[in-house]
PDB file of C-alpha atoms and ligand atoms in Angstrom:
ATOM      1  CA  MET A   1      87.652 138.655  89.360  1.00 51.00           C
ATOM      2  CA  THR A   2      87.603 138.406  86.343  1.00 59.00           C
ATOM      3  CA  ASP A   3      83.674 138.997  84.342  1.00 76.00           C
ATOM      4  CA  VAL A   4      82.831 136.914  81.135  1.00 80.00           C
ATOM      5  CA  THR A   5      84.133 140.657  78.573  1.00 82.00           C
ATOM      6  CA  ASP A   6      87.471 140.107  80.319  1.00 88.00           C
ATOM      7  CA  LEU A   7      87.603 136.332  79.652  1.00 85.00           C
ATOM      8  CA  LEU A   8      86.120 137.045  75.119  1.00 85.00           C
ATOM      9  CA  ALA A   9      88.937 139.406  74.904  1.00 89.00           C
ATOM     10  CA  LYS A  10      91.965 137.294  76.349  1.00 92.00           C
ATOM     11  CA  LEU A  11      90.223 134.226  74.054  1.00 91.00           C
ATOM     12  CA  PRO A  12      92.555 134.038  70.352  1.00 94.00           C
ATOM     13  CA  PRO A  13      90.820 135.326  66.952  1.00 92.00           C
ATOM     14  CA  HIS A  14      88.980 133.178  64.819  1.00 91.00           C
ATOM     15  CA  PRO A  15      91.796 131.834  62.367  1.00 93.00           C
ATOM     16  CA  GLN A  16      91.571 132.918  59.310  1.00 94.00           C
ATOM     17  CA  PHE A  17      92.098 131.339  55.803  1.00 93.00           C
ATOM     18  CA  ASP A  18      91.852 131.940  52.374  1.00 95.00           C
ATOM     19  CA  PHE A  19      89.197 129.421  51.492  1.00 96.00           C
ATOM     20  CA  SER A  20      89.578 129.613  47.592  1.00 96.00           C
ATOM     21  CA  GLU A  21      93.470 128.041  48.714  1.00 96.00           C
ATOM     22  CA  PHE A  22      91.698 124.392  48.756  1.00 96.00           C
ATOM     23  CA  GLY A  23      88.650 124.858  46.127  1.00 98.00           C
ATOM     24  CA  GLU A  24      85.675 127.577  44.907  1.00 98.00           C
ATOM     25  CA  VAL A  25      84.164 129.353  47.580  1.00 97.00           C
ATOM     26  CA  GLU A  26      81.074 132.209  46.747  1.00 97.00           C
ATOM     27  CA  THR A  27      80.073 134.503  49.956  1.00 96.00           C
ATOM     28  CA  VAL A  28      77.070 135.199  50.489  1.00 96.00           C
ATOM     29  CA  ALA A  29      75.179 137.479  52.778  1.00 96.00           C
ATOM     30  CA  VAL A  30      73.965 137.069  56.270  1.00 95.00           C
ATOM     31  CA  SER A  31      70.398 138.097  56.552  1.00 93.00           C
ATOM     32  CA  ARG A  32      69.874 141.390  58.584  1.00 92.00           C
ATOM     33  CA  VAL A  33      67.662 139.049  60.851  1.00 91.00           C
ATOM     34  CA  GLN A  34      70.401 136.211  61.507  1.00 93.00           C
ATOM     35  CA  GLN A  35      73.023 138.668  61.995  1.00 96.00           C
ATOM     36  CA  LEU A  36      70.751 140.581  64.700  1.00 93.00           C
ATOM     37  CA  THR A  37      69.328 137.111  66.333  1.00 93.00           C
ATOM     38  CA  GLY A  38      72.888 135.651  66.305  1.00 95.00           C
ATOM     39  CA  ALA A  39      74.439 138.507  68.250  1.00 96.00           C
ATOM     40  CA  PHE A  40      71.131 137.764  71.111  1.00 96.00           C
ATOM     41  CA  LEU A  41      72.255 133.794  71.075  1.00 96.00           C
ATOM     42  CA  SER A  42      76.144 134.139  71.027  1.00 95.00           C
ATOM     43  CA  ARG A  43      75.600 136.958  74.177  1.00 95.00           C
ATOM     44  CA  ASN A  44      73.121 133.718  75.438  1.00 97.00           C
ATOM     45  CA  TRP A  45      75.744 131.258  75.483  1.00 97.00           C
ATOM     46  CA  VAL A  46      78.528 132.444  76.958  1.00 93.00           C
ATOM     47  CA  THR A  47      76.584 134.321  79.486  1.00 94.00           C
ATOM     48  CA  ILE A  48      74.132 132.085  81.193  1.00 97.00           C
ATOM     49  CA  PRO A  49      75.362 128.790  82.128  1.00 97.00           C
ATOM     50  CA  HIS A  50      73.852 126.435  80.326  1.00 97.00           C
ATOM     51  CA  VAL A  51      72.119 122.780  81.520  1.00 98.00           C
ATOM     52  CA  THR A  52      69.827 120.710  78.963  1.00 98.00           C
ATOM     53  CA  HIS A  53      68.200 118.107  80.250  1.00 98.00           C
ATOM     54  CA  HIS A  54      66.623 115.144  78.213  1.00 98.00           C
ATOM     55  CA  ASP A  55      63.402 112.949  78.316  1.00 98.00           C
ATOM     56  CA  GLU A  56      60.378 110.939  76.310  1.00 98.00           C
ATOM     57  CA  VAL A  57      56.937 111.845  77.736  1.00 98.00           C
ATOM     58  CA  ASP A  58      53.812 109.878  76.661  1.00 98.00           C
ATOM     59  CA  VAL A  59      51.576 111.627  74.703  1.00 98.00           C
ATOM     60  CA  GLU A  60      49.259 109.264  73.469  1.00 97.00           C
ATOM     61  CA  VAL A  61      46.129 110.057  75.543  1.00 97.00           C
ATOM     62  CA  VAL A  62      46.416 113.734  73.846  1.00 98.00           C
ATOM     63  CA  GLU A  63      46.985 112.807  70.401  1.00 98.00           C
ATOM     64  CA  ASN A  64      44.718 111.162  69.907  1.00 97.00           C
ATOM     65  CA  TRP A  65      42.298 113.013  72.002  1.00 97.00           C
ATOM     66  CA  ARG A  66      43.831 115.898  69.100  1.00 97.00           C
ATOM     67  CA  LYS A  67      43.701 113.734  66.201  1.00 97.00           C
ATOM     68  CA  GLU A  68      39.779 113.013  66.990  1.00 97.00           C
ATOM     69  CA  GLY A  69      38.917 116.432  67.410  1.00 96.00           C
ATOM     70  CA  ASN A  70      40.450 117.550  64.305  1.00 97.00           C
ATOM     71  CA  ALA A  71      38.513 115.272  62.653  1.00 97.00           C
ATOM     72  CA  ALA A  72      35.630 116.149  64.919  1.00 97.00           C
ATOM     73  CA  GLY A  73      35.907 119.789  63.633  1.00 95.00           C
ATOM     74  CA  ALA A  74      35.361 120.342  67.834  1.00 94.00           C
ATOM     75  CA  PHE A  75      37.807 123.642  67.733  1.00 95.00           C
ATOM     76  CA  GLU A  76      37.283 125.847  65.678  1.00 93.00           C
ATOM     77  CA  ALA A  77      41.089 126.094  63.727  1.00 94.00           C
ATOM     78  CA  LYS A  78      43.310 123.288  63.291  1.00 96.00           C
ATOM     79  CA  VAL A  79      44.575 122.320  66.829  1.00 97.00           C
ATOM     80  CA  THR A  80      48.902 121.192  66.550  1.00 96.00           C
ATOM     81  CA  LEU A  81      50.239 119.794  69.709  1.00 97.00           C
ATOM     82  CA  LEU A  82      52.093 122.784  70.317  1.00 97.00           C
ATOM     83  CA  PRO A  83      49.183 125.071  71.765  1.00 98.00           C
ATOM     84  CA  LEU A  84      48.491 121.899  73.920  1.00 98.00           C
ATOM     85  CA  LEU A  85      51.595 122.427  75.103  1.00 98.00           C
ATOM     86  CA  PHE A  86      51.577 125.831  75.958  1.00 98.00           C
ATOM     87  CA  LYS A  87      48.469 124.948  77.681  1.00 98.00           C
ATOM     88  CA  ALA A  88      50.439 122.217  79.586  1.00 98.00           C
ATOM     89  CA  LEU A  89      53.523 124.293  80.434  1.00 98.00           C
ATOM     90  CA  VAL A  90      51.562 127.300  82.695  1.00 98.00           C
ATOM     91  CA  ASP A  91      49.928 123.989  84.246  1.00 98.00           C
ATOM     92  CA  THR A  92      53.341 123.074  85.039  1.00 98.00           C
ATOM     93  CA  LEU A  93      55.208 125.811  85.832  1.00 98.00           C
ATOM     94  CA  ARG A  94      52.187 127.482  87.471  1.00 98.00           C
ATOM     95  CA  GLN A  95      53.391 124.193  89.729  1.00 98.00           C
ATOM     96  CA  PHE A  96      57.527 125.938  89.023  1.00 98.00           C
ATOM     97  CA  PRO A  97      57.233 129.747  89.595  1.00 98.00           C
ATOM     98  CA  HIS A  98      60.952 129.682  89.446  1.00 98.00           C
ATOM     99  CA  PHE A  99      60.916 128.669  85.856  1.00 98.00           C
ATOM    100  CA  ASN A 100      58.488 132.129  84.778  1.00 98.00           C
ATOM    101  CA  ALA A 101      61.308 134.201  86.619  1.00 98.00           C
ATOM    102  CA  SER A 102      64.110 136.330  85.325  1.00 98.00           C
ATOM    103  CA  LEU A 103      67.118 137.422  87.725  1.00 98.00           C
ATOM    104  CA  VAL A 104      67.547 140.647  88.622  1.00 97.00           C
ATOM    105  CA  GLU A 105      69.892 143.156  90.648  1.00 97.00           C
ATOM    106  CA  GLY A 106      72.367 141.944  89.880  1.00 94.00           C
ATOM    107  CA  GLY A 107      71.218 137.769  90.359  1.00 95.00           C
ATOM    108  CA  LYS A 108      70.452 139.025  94.030  1.00 97.00           C
ATOM    109  CA  LYS A 109      67.203 138.642  93.594  1.00 98.00           C
ATOM    110  CA  LEU A 110      64.141 136.594  91.392  1.00 98.00           C
ATOM    111  CA  ALA A 111      61.440 138.224  89.295  1.00 98.00           C
ATOM    112  CA  VAL A 112      58.909 135.669  89.541  1.00 98.00           C
ATOM    113  CA  LYS A 113      56.201 136.164  87.205  1.00 98.00           C
ATOM    114  CA  HIS A 114      52.328 135.656  88.254  1.00 98.00           C
ATOM    115  CA  TYR A 115      52.087 136.044  84.002  1.00 98.00           C
ATOM    116  CA  TYR A 116      52.314 133.257  81.655  1.00 98.00           C
ATOM    117  CA  ASN A 117      53.603 135.048  78.264  1.00 98.00           C
ATOM    118  CA  ILE A 118      55.076 131.633  76.189  1.00 98.00           C
ATOM    119  CA  GLY A 119      57.316 132.902  72.755  1.00 98.00           C
ATOM    120  CA  PHE A 120      58.414 130.407  69.651  1.00 98.00           C
ATOM    121  CA  ALA A 121      60.633 129.596  67.390  1.00 98.00           C
ATOM    122  CA  VAL A 122      59.819 130.376  63.769  1.00 97.00           C
ATOM    123  CA  ASP A 123      61.812 129.682  60.966  1.00 94.00           C
ATOM    124  CA  SER A 124      61.421 132.143  58.347  1.00 93.00           C
ATOM    125  CA  PRO A 125      63.341 133.089  55.452  1.00 92.00           C
ATOM    126  CA  GLN A 126      65.026 135.971  56.919  1.00 90.00           C
ATOM    127  CA  GLY A 127      66.402 134.016  60.062  1.00 92.00           C
ATOM    128  CA  LEU A 128      65.614 132.841  63.279  1.00 94.00           C
ATOM    129  CA  LEU A 129      62.089 134.485  65.272  1.00 95.00           C
ATOM    130  CA  VAL A 130      60.745 135.025  68.055  1.00 97.00           C
ATOM    131  CA  PRO A 131      56.670 136.019  68.292  1.00 98.00           C
ATOM    132  CA  VAL A 132      55.517 135.492  71.365  1.00 98.00           C
ATOM    133  CA  ILE A 133      52.208 134.487  72.912  1.00 98.00           C
ATOM    134  CA  ARG A 134      50.957 136.761  75.436  1.00 98.00           C
ATOM    135  CA  ASP A 135      48.327 135.642  79.134  1.00 98.00           C
ATOM    136  CA  VAL A 136      48.740 131.559  77.487  1.00 98.00           C
ATOM    137  CA  ASP A 137      46.654 130.906  80.617  1.00 98.00           C
ATOM    138  CA  LYS A 138      43.283 133.038  79.581  1.00 97.00           C
ATOM    139  CA  LYS A 139      43.562 131.882  76.451  1.00 97.00           C
ATOM    140  CA  THR A 140      41.364 128.305  74.536  1.00 97.00           C
ATOM    141  CA  VAL A 141      43.040 125.554  72.621  1.00 97.00           C
ATOM    142  CA  SER A 142      41.144 127.097  69.121  1.00 97.00           C
ATOM    143  CA  GLU A 143      42.606 130.968  70.043  1.00 97.00           C
ATOM    144  CA  LEU A 144      45.999 129.604  70.505  1.00 98.00           C
ATOM    145  CA  ALA A 145      45.704 127.389  67.368  1.00 98.00           C
ATOM    146  CA  LEU A 146      44.822 130.452  65.472  1.00 98.00           C
ATOM    147  CA  GLU A 147      47.194 133.229  67.265  1.00 98.00           C
ATOM    148  CA  ILE A 148      50.641 130.983  66.286  1.00 98.00           C
ATOM    149  CA  ALA A 149      49.590 130.390  63.061  1.00 97.00           C
ATOM    150  CA  ALA A 150      48.922 134.312  62.444  1.00 98.00           C
ATOM    151  CA  LEU A 151      52.812 135.271  63.441  1.00 98.00           C
ATOM    152  CA  ALA A 152      53.692 132.463  62.239  1.00 97.00           C
ATOM    153  CA  GLU A 153      52.805 133.598  58.493  1.00 97.00           C
ATOM    154  CA  LYS A 154      53.774 137.453  59.803  1.00 97.00           C
ATOM    155  CA  ALA A 155      56.444 136.196  60.998  1.00 96.00           C
ATOM    156  CA  ARG A 156      57.918 134.390  57.625  1.00 96.00           C
ATOM    157  CA  THR A 157      56.137 136.995  54.789  1.00 96.00           C
ATOM    158  CA  LYS A 158      55.962 140.736  56.621  1.00 94.00           C
ATOM    159  CA  GLY A 159      58.449 140.065  59.548  1.00 93.00           C
ATOM    160  CA  LEU A 160      57.614 140.997  63.700  1.00 95.00           C
ATOM    161  CA  SER A 161      57.807 143.983  65.276  1.00 95.00           C
ATOM    162  CA  MET A 162      59.876 144.149  68.469  1.00 94.00           C
ATOM    163  CA  ASP A 163      56.554 144.519  70.482  1.00 97.00           C
ATOM    164  CA  GLU A 164      56.021 141.309  69.149  1.00 97.00           C
ATOM    165  CA  MET A 165      59.060 139.532  69.642  1.00 96.00           C
ATOM    166  CA  SER A 166      59.161 141.075  73.333  1.00 97.00           C
ATOM    167  CA  GLY A 167      58.193 139.875  77.265  1.00 98.00           C
ATOM    168  CA  SER A 168      58.286 136.368  77.039  1.00 98.00           C
ATOM    169  CA  THR A 169      58.406 134.328  80.776  1.00 98.00           C
ATOM    170  CA  PHE A 170      59.269 131.499  78.919  1.00 98.00           C
ATOM    171  CA  CYS A 171      60.351 129.994  75.136  1.00 98.00           C
ATOM    172  CA  VAL A 172      59.671 126.850  73.329  1.00 98.00           C
ATOM    173  CA  SER A 173      61.721 125.669  70.009  1.00 98.00           C
ATOM    174  CA  SER A 174      59.529 122.863  68.040  1.00 97.00           C
ATOM    175  CA  LEU A 175      61.104 121.405  65.428  1.00 97.00           C
ATOM    176  CA  GLY A 176      58.841 118.038  65.319  1.00 94.00           C
ATOM    177  CA  HIS A 177      57.276 118.724  62.373  1.00 92.00           C
ATOM    178  CA  ILE A 178      60.978 118.247  60.609  1.00 95.00           C
ATOM    179  CA  GLY A 179      62.412 115.130  63.052  1.00 95.00           C
ATOM    180  CA  GLY A 180      65.778 114.751  65.297  1.00 96.00           C
ATOM    181  CA  THR A 181      65.483 113.430  68.326  1.00 97.00           C
ATOM    182  CA  ALA A 182      66.968 116.099  70.933  1.00 98.00           C
ATOM    183  CA  PHE A 183      68.948 119.089  70.374  1.00 98.00           C
ATOM    184  CA  THR A 184      70.510 122.074  73.282  1.00 98.00           C
ATOM    185  CA  PRO A 185      67.614 125.421  73.031  1.00 98.00           C
ATOM    186  CA  ILE A 186      69.625 128.602  73.398  1.00 98.00           C
ATOM    187  CA  ILE A 187      67.722 129.982  76.564  1.00 98.00           C
ATOM    188  CA  ASN A 188      65.590 133.010  75.675  1.00 97.00           C
ATOM    189  CA  ALA A 189      66.904 135.519  77.846  1.00 97.00           C
ATOM    190  CA  PRO A 190      66.262 137.319  80.729  1.00 97.00           C
ATOM    191  CA  ASP A 191      64.010 134.125  80.906  1.00 98.00           C
ATOM    192  CA  VAL A 192      65.683 130.381  82.611  1.00 98.00           C
ATOM    193  CA  ALA A 193      64.517 128.642  80.656  1.00 98.00           C
ATOM    194  CA  ILE A 194      62.742 127.034  77.108  1.00 98.00           C
ATOM    195  CA  LEU A 195      61.828 123.801  75.945  1.00 98.00           C
ATOM    196  CA  GLY A 196      62.895 121.655  72.665  1.00 98.00           C
ATOM    197  CA  VAL A 197      60.198 120.114  70.850  1.00 98.00           C
ATOM    198  CA  THR A 198      61.267 117.251  68.909  1.00 98.00           C
ATOM    199  CA  ARG A 199      59.392 114.451  66.358  1.00 97.00           C
ATOM    200  CA  MET A 200      56.406 112.356  67.953  1.00 97.00           C
ATOM    201  CA  GLN A 201      57.890 108.482  67.733  1.00 97.00           C
ATOM    202  CA  GLU A 202      55.337 105.137  68.325  1.00 97.00           C
ATOM    203  CA  ARG A 203      57.548 102.931  71.113  1.00 97.00           C
ATOM    204  CA  PRO A 204      57.043  99.978  72.897  1.00 97.00           C
ATOM    205  CA  VAL A 205      56.946  99.810  76.222  1.00 96.00           C
ATOM    206  CA  LYS A 206      56.028  96.814  78.345  1.00 96.00           C
ATOM    207  CA  ALA A 207      52.071  95.867  78.843  1.00 94.00           C
ATOM    208  CA  ASP A 208      51.040  94.845  82.099  1.00 93.00           C
ATOM    209  CA  ASP A 209      50.206  91.116  80.912  1.00 95.00           C
ATOM    210  CA  GLY A 210      54.619  91.196  79.754  1.00 95.00           C
ATOM    211  CA  GLY A 211      53.369  91.956  75.305  1.00 96.00           C
ATOM    212  CA  VAL A 212      54.385  94.968  73.889  1.00 97.00           C
ATOM    213  CA  ASP A 213      51.795  98.115  74.076  1.00 96.00           C
ATOM    214  CA  TRP A 214      53.179 100.629  71.558  1.00 97.00           C
ATOM    215  CA  ARG A 215      52.618 104.953  73.075  1.00 97.00           C
ATOM    216  CA  LYS A 216      53.897 107.640  71.299  1.00 98.00           C
ATOM    217  CA  LYS A 217      56.148 108.809  73.085  1.00 98.00           C
ATOM    218  CA  LEU A 218      57.451 113.252  72.582  1.00 98.00           C
ATOM    219  CA  SER A 219      61.094 113.759  72.572  1.00 98.00           C
ATOM    220  CA  LEU A 220      61.577 116.600  74.988  1.00 98.00           C
ATOM    221  CA  SER A 221      65.211 118.936  75.506  1.00 98.00           C
ATOM    222  CA  LEU A 222      64.826 121.493  78.647  1.00 98.00           C
ATOM    223  CA  SER A 223      67.634 123.703  78.926  1.00 98.00           C
ATOM    224  CA  TYR A 224      68.110 125.898  81.710  1.00 98.00           C
ATOM    225  CA  ASP A 225      69.965 128.382  83.157  1.00 98.00           C
ATOM    226  CA  HIS A 226      71.880 127.013  86.261  1.00 98.00           C
ATOM    227  CA  ARG A 227      72.367 129.368  88.741  1.00 98.00           C
ATOM    228  CA  VAL A 228      68.458 129.278  88.911  1.00 98.00           C
ATOM    229  CA  ILE A 229      67.236 126.488  88.091  1.00 98.00           C
ATOM    230  CA  ASN A 230      68.776 122.865  89.288  1.00 98.00           C
ATOM    231  CA  GLY A 231      68.770 119.765  87.632  1.00 98.00           C
ATOM    232  CA  ALA A 232      66.466 117.558  89.992  1.00 98.00           C
ATOM    233  CA  ASP A 233      63.722 120.132  89.289  1.00 98.00           C
ATOM    234  CA  ALA A 234      63.778 120.098  85.524  1.00 98.00           C
ATOM    235  CA  ALA A 235      63.948 117.004  85.864  1.00 98.00           C
ATOM    236  CA  ARG A 236      60.845 116.689  87.755  1.00 98.00           C
ATOM    237  CA  PHE A 237      59.586 120.117  85.997  1.00 98.00           C
ATOM    238  CA  VAL A 238      59.569 117.029  82.344  1.00 98.00           C
ATOM    239  CA  ILE A 239      58.304 114.677  84.553  1.00 98.00           C
ATOM    240  CA  GLN A 240      55.321 116.820  85.908  1.00 98.00           C
ATOM    241  CA  LEU A 241      54.878 118.649  82.110  1.00 98.00           C
ATOM    242  CA  GLY A 242      53.966 114.909  80.613  1.00 98.00           C
ATOM    243  CA  GLU A 243      51.758 114.540  83.358  1.00 98.00           C
ATOM    244  CA  SER A 244      50.296 117.847  82.141  1.00 98.00           C
ATOM    245  CA  LEU A 245      50.339 117.405  78.723  1.00 98.00           C
ATOM    246  CA  GLY A 246      47.794 113.903  79.458  1.00 98.00           C
ATOM    247  CA  ASN A 247      45.293 115.810  81.286  1.00 98.00           C
ATOM    248  CA  LEU A 248      42.337 116.849  78.988  1.00 97.00           C
ATOM    249  CA  ASP A 249      40.642 118.890  81.799  1.00 97.00           C
ATOM    250  CA  ILE A 250      43.325 121.577  81.260  1.00 97.00           C
ATOM    251  CA  TYR A 251      42.431 121.893  77.685  1.00 96.00           C
ATOM    252  CA  LYS A 252      38.672 122.432  78.330  1.00 87.00           C
ATOM    253  CA  ALA A 253      39.339 126.052  80.416  1.00 72.00           C
TER     254      ALA A 253
HETATM  255  N1  LIG B   1      55.861 115.649  66.850  1.00 59.93           N
HETATM  256  C1  LIG B   1      55.152 114.943  65.038  1.00 59.93           C
HETATM  257  N2  LIG B   1      54.117 115.856  64.126  1.00 59.93           N
HETATM  258  C2  LIG B   1      55.079 117.028  64.720  1.00 59.93           C
HETATM  259  C3  LIG B   1      54.870 117.710  66.325  1.00 59.93           C
HETATM  260  C4  LIG B   1      55.844 116.728  66.517  1.00 59.93           C
HETATM  261  N3  LIG B   1      56.339 117.598  67.842  1.00 59.93           N
HETATM  262  N4  LIG B   1      55.196 118.869  66.155  1.00 59.93           N
HETATM  263  C5  LIG B   1      54.549 119.298  64.870  1.00 59.93           C
HETATM  264  N5  LIG B   1      53.291 118.177  64.564  1.00 59.93           N
HETATM  265  C6  LIG B   1      53.091 118.070  62.720  1.00 59.93           C
HETATM  266  C7  LIG B   1      51.449 118.589  63.150  1.00 59.93           C
HETATM  267  O1  LIG B   1      50.623 117.913  63.571  1.00 59.93           O
HETATM  268  C8  LIG B   1      51.863 119.372  61.867  1.00 59.93           C
HETATM  269  O2  LIG B   1      50.917 118.036  61.410  1.00 59.93           O
HETATM  270  P1  LIG B   1      49.509 118.003  60.099  1.00 59.93           P
HETATM  271  O3  LIG B   1      49.452 119.072  59.300  1.00 59.93           O
HETATM  272  O4  LIG B   1      49.445 116.660  59.774  1.00 59.93           O
HETATM  273  O5  LIG B   1      48.732 118.413  61.588  1.00 59.93           O
HETATM  274  C9  LIG B   1      53.057 119.068  60.721  1.00 59.93           C
HETATM  275  O6  LIG B   1      54.227 119.075  61.591  1.00 59.93           O
HETATM  276  C10 LIG B   1      52.649 120.738  60.710  1.00 59.93           C
HETATM  277  O7  LIG B   1      53.407 121.634  61.770  1.00 59.93           O
HETATM  278  P2  LIG B   1      53.262 123.000  61.864  1.00 59.93           P
HETATM  279  O8  LIG B   1      54.781 123.053  61.904  1.00 59.93           O
HETATM  280  O9  LIG B   1      52.523 123.917  60.863  1.00 59.93           O
HETATM  281  O10 LIG B   1      53.101 123.265  63.674  1.00 59.93           O
HETATM  282  P3  LIG B   1      53.167 123.617  64.671  1.00 59.93           P
HETATM  283  O11 LIG B   1      52.266 124.428  65.348  1.00 59.93           O
HETATM  284  O12 LIG B   1      54.031 122.153  65.152  1.00 59.93           O
HETATM  285  O13 LIG B   1      54.672 124.005  64.856  1.00 59.93           O
HETATM  286  C11 LIG B   1      55.635 126.431  64.484  1.00 59.93           C
HETATM  287  C12 LIG B   1      54.340 126.378  64.282  1.00 59.93           C
HETATM  288  C13 LIG B   1      55.759 128.040  63.448  1.00 59.93           C
HETATM  289  C14 LIG B   1      56.951 126.352  65.899  1.00 59.93           C
HETATM  290  C15 LIG B   1      56.862 125.157  63.197  1.00 59.93           C
HETATM  291  O14 LIG B   1      56.613 125.856  61.641  1.00 59.93           O
HETATM  292  C16 LIG B   1      57.785 126.085  63.535  1.00 59.93           C
HETATM  293  O15 LIG B   1      58.790 127.324  62.552  1.00 59.93           O
HETATM  294  N6  LIG B   1      59.384 125.967  63.553  1.00 59.93           N
HETATM  295  C17 LIG B   1      60.709 125.343  63.699  1.00 59.93           C
HETATM  296  C18 LIG B   1      61.690 126.234  65.230  1.00 59.93           C
HETATM  297  C19 LIG B   1      62.753 126.471  65.250  1.00 59.93           C
HETATM  298  O16 LIG B   1      63.525 126.718  63.703  1.00 59.93           O
HETATM  299  N7  LIG B   1      63.545 126.194  66.179  1.00 59.93           N
HETATM  300  C20 LIG B   1      65.280 126.204  65.840  1.00 59.93           C
HETATM  301  C21 LIG B   1      65.402 127.254  66.758  1.00 59.93           C
HETATM  302  S1  LIG B   1      66.854 127.290  67.060  1.00 59.93           S
HETATM  303  O17 LIG B   1      67.089 127.100  65.359  1.00 59.93           O
END
């Protein structure tokens, strides 16, 4: 059987041009972080059969609760949607354990993890970094908000140790503060799935009385390893995540 290394070796090389023949060019360095991250992203992209499932979930209840909580000083830190999403993810991962897993023994077995460590992409000046919050299930929303902010700040200013970027069981890449409607996040091996988040939008929904009800909707893009996860489960996972997000009880622990 041809393995992926043989396949790659047989591909034609990338075309090389002298761009200055076409116009003025400036050659700038690619940061060390971006080169390292790029190598891992390339490996994951070519070795994992990715499928991305896109859906929109209703976040009207949780978003209003978050805003009211922030305004009333109910949390010990400013809470964005991200720590709430982490809690909802744990609730959903408990119901879909094979999303919190890694392929082992050459793909013959699945190591299903009973701990919940969530990595999140941080856009730093040096490039993309993915710090990991450990034991998300054991932390409060405020603790998660503080840890996310501290790790994002450290990633942007001082960089992160390998330890701070290791041990994820599931990752999130949130572009929600910038925009977008959907994208394809690349799985952070050895995880088997990653969730992309884009900007929340107010959408018109048909109300019970036939009128229009404006609801806050969050676009989610779930990339999954098709060797482990099937499309039907991916669709169910995202629907459950929407339900978990709307269940305010999960944020109280
Ligand atoms: N829709 C609308 N608004 C959103 C949102 C969403 N989905 N997600 C966040 N926001 C809002 C926040 O609520 C906040 O608004 P207020 O200040 O009015 O409350 C604002 O956007 C800024 O949020 P933030 O970025 O400070 O905080 P966060 O917890 O949402 O995200 C972090 C933290 C570190 C994940 C994010 O800053 C970041 O770096 N994301 C980049 C990820 C990335 O680069 N992914 C691509 C990887 S592949 O190249």
